């Protein structure tokens, strides 16, 4: 059995997954709802949206951090850290991994998120204005800093190896998985806990996106609001959640007889070096990340059986991503099924790529491509196969996952069915 690739690099495999999403607090619940085409989008409850044109969101409804974290500890953590720890617990259990059966100095944590503790900032600013700054929590900074999810997960699992936080907006957790795989390949770690988390639903976040006119205003029918690639799309739906993977060198996973669910085959990152927040009109920057991920994986476009799109439901992003896929895939683009997880959960920003990586791996495991729901009116600018409205059985061996963030920062991953 080859434990290295043809070019001599260590093979990296996925051995555990954990999900906390608007479709449930486990990988199984998340996947079952995706396969059924159910939406997790509803009226916004985590912030008062009364004065804003968008009043809907994808929330982890009923999330109780005390199911995962001791009560006193939970109160000292911002929600994005709570979600990350909850998902990490499932990932560690499914990987059959604990502090007792891994060298803690050879296990690291790389996580992605975009905003840190926005709701905590909101709440603290109100305390500052209404009651005075000395009434704020002494845990304000440890709660809100973007690196604290990775720091808290490291504490939770006892990981003393490499630690990093990737803050590249909507590309963050996809980039964190790729960077974590590279850390294993270069020998810096045997095991990495990676993925991403986001919990930014707050008046501060809502106001910022509303004044940009980036959000959907289909408040009358929340489940139908996120409409990637549809001609009637009018903006993304803000969401929250965490998607966590345990990845290992193949050698390490085999040595401990770990359950291997997929292989991390390739990774590519690029920058548009263009507009501050709009994607390249011609998709050139995203196409580079796709092309480099395929080159890193050592495969051609014809070997990709499915693409999990960034697919945000914004007019500019979906058209640009379609062009990027065409640039990178050529005529093969028209033969490759594509779907958007965000059609059912909204856009979890820095946490989206980790959640979507789990969707990709479940697609391989179940031989089923989840649909892009709410696709009713084709857009001439988006003319590929978006697996509209109903799941599709398929023999899926290799998948591409796309994430494109504000600032023109792009990240793509290739996952493949594990084969000896």
PDB file of C-alpha atoms in Angstrom, residues 228-229 306-312 317-318 321-322 325 337-342 356 360 370 372 386 400-404:
ATOM      1  CA  UNK A 228     -27.982  29.945  -6.380  1.00  0.00           C
ATOM      2  CA  UNK A 229     -27.662  30.197 -10.166  1.00  0.00           C
ATOM      3  CA  UNK A 306     -18.953  16.551  -9.007  1.00  0.00           C
ATOM      4  CA  UNK A 307     -18.340  20.181  -8.057  1.00  0.00           C
ATOM      5  CA  UNK A 308     -19.621  21.652  -4.793  1.00  0.00           C
ATOM      6  CA  UNK A 309     -19.997  25.273  -5.842  1.00  0.00           C
ATOM      7  CA  UNK A 310     -19.397  28.376  -3.785  1.00  0.00           C
ATOM      8  CA  UNK A 311     -22.859  29.265  -5.125  1.00  0.00           C
ATOM      9  CA  UNK A 312     -23.838  32.138  -2.838  1.00  0.00           C
ATOM     10  CA  UNK A 317     -20.797  35.569  -7.713  1.00  0.00           C
ATOM     11  CA  UNK A 318     -22.835  32.881  -9.427  1.00  0.00           C
ATOM     12  CA  UNK A 321     -18.173  31.152 -10.733  1.00  0.00           C
ATOM     13  CA  UNK A 322     -19.880  29.702 -13.794  1.00  0.00           C
ATOM     14  CA  UNK A 325     -15.587  26.615 -14.057  1.00  0.00           C
ATOM     15  CA  UNK A 337     -22.790  18.102 -12.154  1.00  0.00           C
ATOM     16  CA  UNK A 338     -22.626  21.079  -9.781  1.00  0.00           C
ATOM     17  CA  UNK A 339     -24.681  21.957  -6.732  1.00  0.00           C
ATOM     18  CA  UNK A 340     -24.754  24.567  -3.992  1.00  0.00           C
ATOM     19  CA  UNK A 341     -25.101  23.575  -0.336  1.00  0.00           C
ATOM     20  CA  UNK A 342     -25.890  27.230   0.410  1.00  0.00           C
ATOM     21  CA  UNK A 356     -19.269  22.021   2.402  1.00  0.00           C
ATOM     22  CA  UNK A 360     -18.495  16.618  -0.525  1.00  0.00           C
ATOM     23  CA  UNK A 370     -27.563  16.788  -3.235  1.00  0.00           C
ATOM     24  CA  UNK A 372     -29.487  23.024  -5.665  1.00  0.00           C
ATOM     25  CA  UNK A 386     -26.698  22.646 -11.251  1.00  0.00           C
ATOM     26  CA  UNK A 400     -13.973  19.652  -6.247  1.00  0.00           C
ATOM     27  CA  UNK A 401     -15.040  22.121  -3.540  1.00  0.00           C
ATOM     28  CA  UNK A 402     -14.950  25.859  -4.330  1.00  0.00           C
ATOM     29  CA  UNK A 403     -14.754  28.786  -1.884  1.00  0.00           C
ATOM     30  CA  UNK A 404     -14.260  32.383  -2.985  1.00  0.00           C
TER      31      UNK A 404
END
